[in-house]
PDB file of C-alpha atoms in Angstrom:
ATOM      1  CA  MET A   1       4.043   2.866  -4.019  1.00 54.00           C
ATOM      2  CA  ASN A   2       1.113   2.817  -6.382  1.00 57.00           C
ATOM      3  CA  PHE A   3       1.975   3.859  -9.941  1.00 70.00           C
ATOM      4  CA  GLN A   4      -1.275   5.846 -10.124  1.00 92.00           C
ATOM      5  CA  ILE A   5       0.103   8.157  -7.451  1.00 93.00           C
ATOM      6  CA  ARG A   6       3.311   8.631  -9.438  1.00 93.00           C
ATOM      7  CA  ASP A   7       1.363   9.384 -12.585  1.00 94.00           C
ATOM      8  CA  ALA A   8      -0.990  11.806 -10.827  1.00 95.00           C
ATOM      9  CA  ILE A   9       1.818  13.707  -9.097  1.00 95.00           C
ATOM     10  CA  THR A  10       3.831  13.857 -12.315  1.00 95.00           C
ATOM     11  CA  ALA A  11       0.843  15.153 -14.283  1.00 96.00           C
ATOM     12  CA  ASN A  12      -0.005  17.757 -11.612  1.00 96.00           C
ATOM     13  CA  MET A  13       3.569  19.001 -11.279  1.00 97.00           C
ATOM     14  CA  THR A  14       4.645  19.045 -14.931  1.00 97.00           C
ATOM     15  CA  ASP A  15       5.980  22.465 -15.950  1.00 97.00           C
ATOM     16  CA  ASN A  16       5.574  23.951 -12.457  1.00 97.00           C
ATOM     17  CA  LYS A  17       8.137  26.558 -11.475  1.00 98.00           C
ATOM     18  CA  ALA A  18      10.464  26.134  -8.494  1.00 98.00           C
ATOM     19  CA  GLN A  19       8.410  28.558  -6.386  1.00 98.00           C
ATOM     20  CA  ASP A  20       5.226  26.558  -7.047  1.00 97.00           C
ATOM     21  CA  ILE A  21       6.941  23.280  -6.164  1.00 97.00           C
ATOM     22  CA  ARG A  22       8.310  24.836  -2.975  1.00 97.00           C
ATOM     23  CA  GLY A  23       4.799  25.890  -2.049  1.00 97.00           C
ATOM     24  CA  VAL A  24       3.460  22.385  -2.552  1.00 96.00           C
ATOM     25  CA  VAL A  25       6.224  20.848  -0.430  1.00 96.00           C
ATOM     26  CA  ASP A  26       5.931  23.463   2.318  1.00 97.00           C
ATOM     27  CA  ASP A  27       2.147  23.049   2.420  1.00 97.00           C
ATOM     28  CA  ALA A  28       2.312  19.260   2.585  1.00 96.00           C
ATOM     29  CA  ILE A  29       4.822  19.370   5.430  1.00 95.00           C
ATOM     30  CA  ALA A  30       2.955  22.096   7.324  1.00 97.00           C
ATOM     31  CA  ARG A  31      -0.286  20.153   7.137  1.00 96.00           C
ATOM     32  CA  GLY A  32       1.435  17.098   8.620  1.00 95.00           C
ATOM     33  CA  GLU A  33      -1.103  14.705   7.171  1.00 95.00           C
ATOM     34  CA  GLU A  34       0.302  11.226   6.612  1.00 95.00           C
ATOM     35  CA  HIS A  35      -1.722  10.631   3.463  1.00 93.00           C
ATOM     36  CA  LEU A  36       0.441  13.307   1.798  1.00 94.00           C
ATOM     37  CA  LEU A  37       3.674  11.368   2.394  1.00 95.00           C
ATOM     38  CA  PRO A  38       3.436   9.209  -0.749  1.00 94.00           C
ATOM     39  CA  GLY A  39       3.299  12.360  -2.851  1.00 94.00           C
ATOM     40  CA  LEU A  40       6.431  13.704  -1.178  1.00 96.00           C
ATOM     41  CA  GLY A  41       7.984  10.316  -1.850  1.00 96.00           C
ATOM     42  CA  VAL A  42       7.358  10.850  -5.560  1.00 96.00           C
ATOM     43  CA  PHE A  43       9.191  14.181  -5.314  1.00 97.00           C
ATOM     44  CA  PHE A  44      12.123  12.437  -3.633  1.00 97.00           C
ATOM     45  CA  GLU A  45      12.106   9.632  -6.202  1.00 97.00           C
ATOM     46  CA  LYS A  46      12.295  12.136  -9.082  1.00 97.00           C
ATOM     47  CA  LEU A  47      15.133  14.005  -7.364  1.00 97.00           C
ATOM     48  CA  TRP A  48      17.039  10.780  -6.670  1.00 98.00           C
ATOM     49  CA  GLN A  49      16.683   9.485 -10.226  1.00 97.00           C
ATOM     50  CA  ARG A  50      18.185  12.705 -11.640  1.00 98.00           C
ATOM     51  CA  ALA A  51      20.991  12.978  -9.086  1.00 98.00           C
ATOM     52  CA  ASP A  52      24.546  11.949  -9.855  1.00 98.00           C
ATOM     53  CA  ASP A  53      26.646  10.078  -7.272  1.00 98.00           C
ATOM     54  CA  GLN A  54      27.965  13.286  -5.702  1.00 98.00           C
ATOM     55  CA  GLU A  55      24.450  14.692  -5.290  1.00 98.00           C
ATOM     56  CA  LYS A  56      23.244  11.370  -3.832  1.00 98.00           C
ATOM     57  CA  MET A  57      26.050  11.480  -1.263  1.00 98.00           C
ATOM     58  CA  LYS A  58      25.034  15.036  -0.312  1.00 98.00           C
ATOM     59  CA  ILE A  59      21.382  14.011   0.014  1.00 98.00           C
ATOM     60  CA  THR A  60      22.170  10.951   2.113  1.00 98.00           C
ATOM     61  CA  GLY A  61      24.539  12.999   4.291  1.00 98.00           C
ATOM     62  CA  GLU A  62      21.776  15.523   4.930  1.00 97.00           C
ATOM     63  CA  LEU A  63      19.382  12.704   5.779  1.00 97.00           C
ATOM     64  CA  GLU A  64      21.950  11.199   8.132  1.00 97.00           C
ATOM     65  CA  HIS A  65      22.076  14.510  10.012  1.00 97.00           C
ATOM     66  CA  ALA A  66      18.290  14.890   9.950  1.00 96.00           C
ATOM     67  CA  PHE A  67      17.815  11.480  11.549  1.00 96.00           C
ATOM     68  CA  ALA A  68      20.730  11.694  13.990  1.00 96.00           C
ATOM     69  CA  ALA A  69      19.835  11.171  17.628  1.00 91.00           C
ATOM     70  CA  GLN A  70      19.593  14.462  19.463  1.00 77.00           C
TER      71      GLN A  70
END
């Protein structure tokens, strides 16, 4: 992932409130445009870097369920 994307997302999201961040995520997903995926990846990267081992296990468990064959 290009560091310019990380820097731009970080600068744009600094000091945003939870409701604002939720709106950004919901909008990006609703639009379904693949060029928005790197930005969501930056969100995930920030979350992962701050998570402790227990939180990482919860996240990966949720992802396991999300990607389980239906």
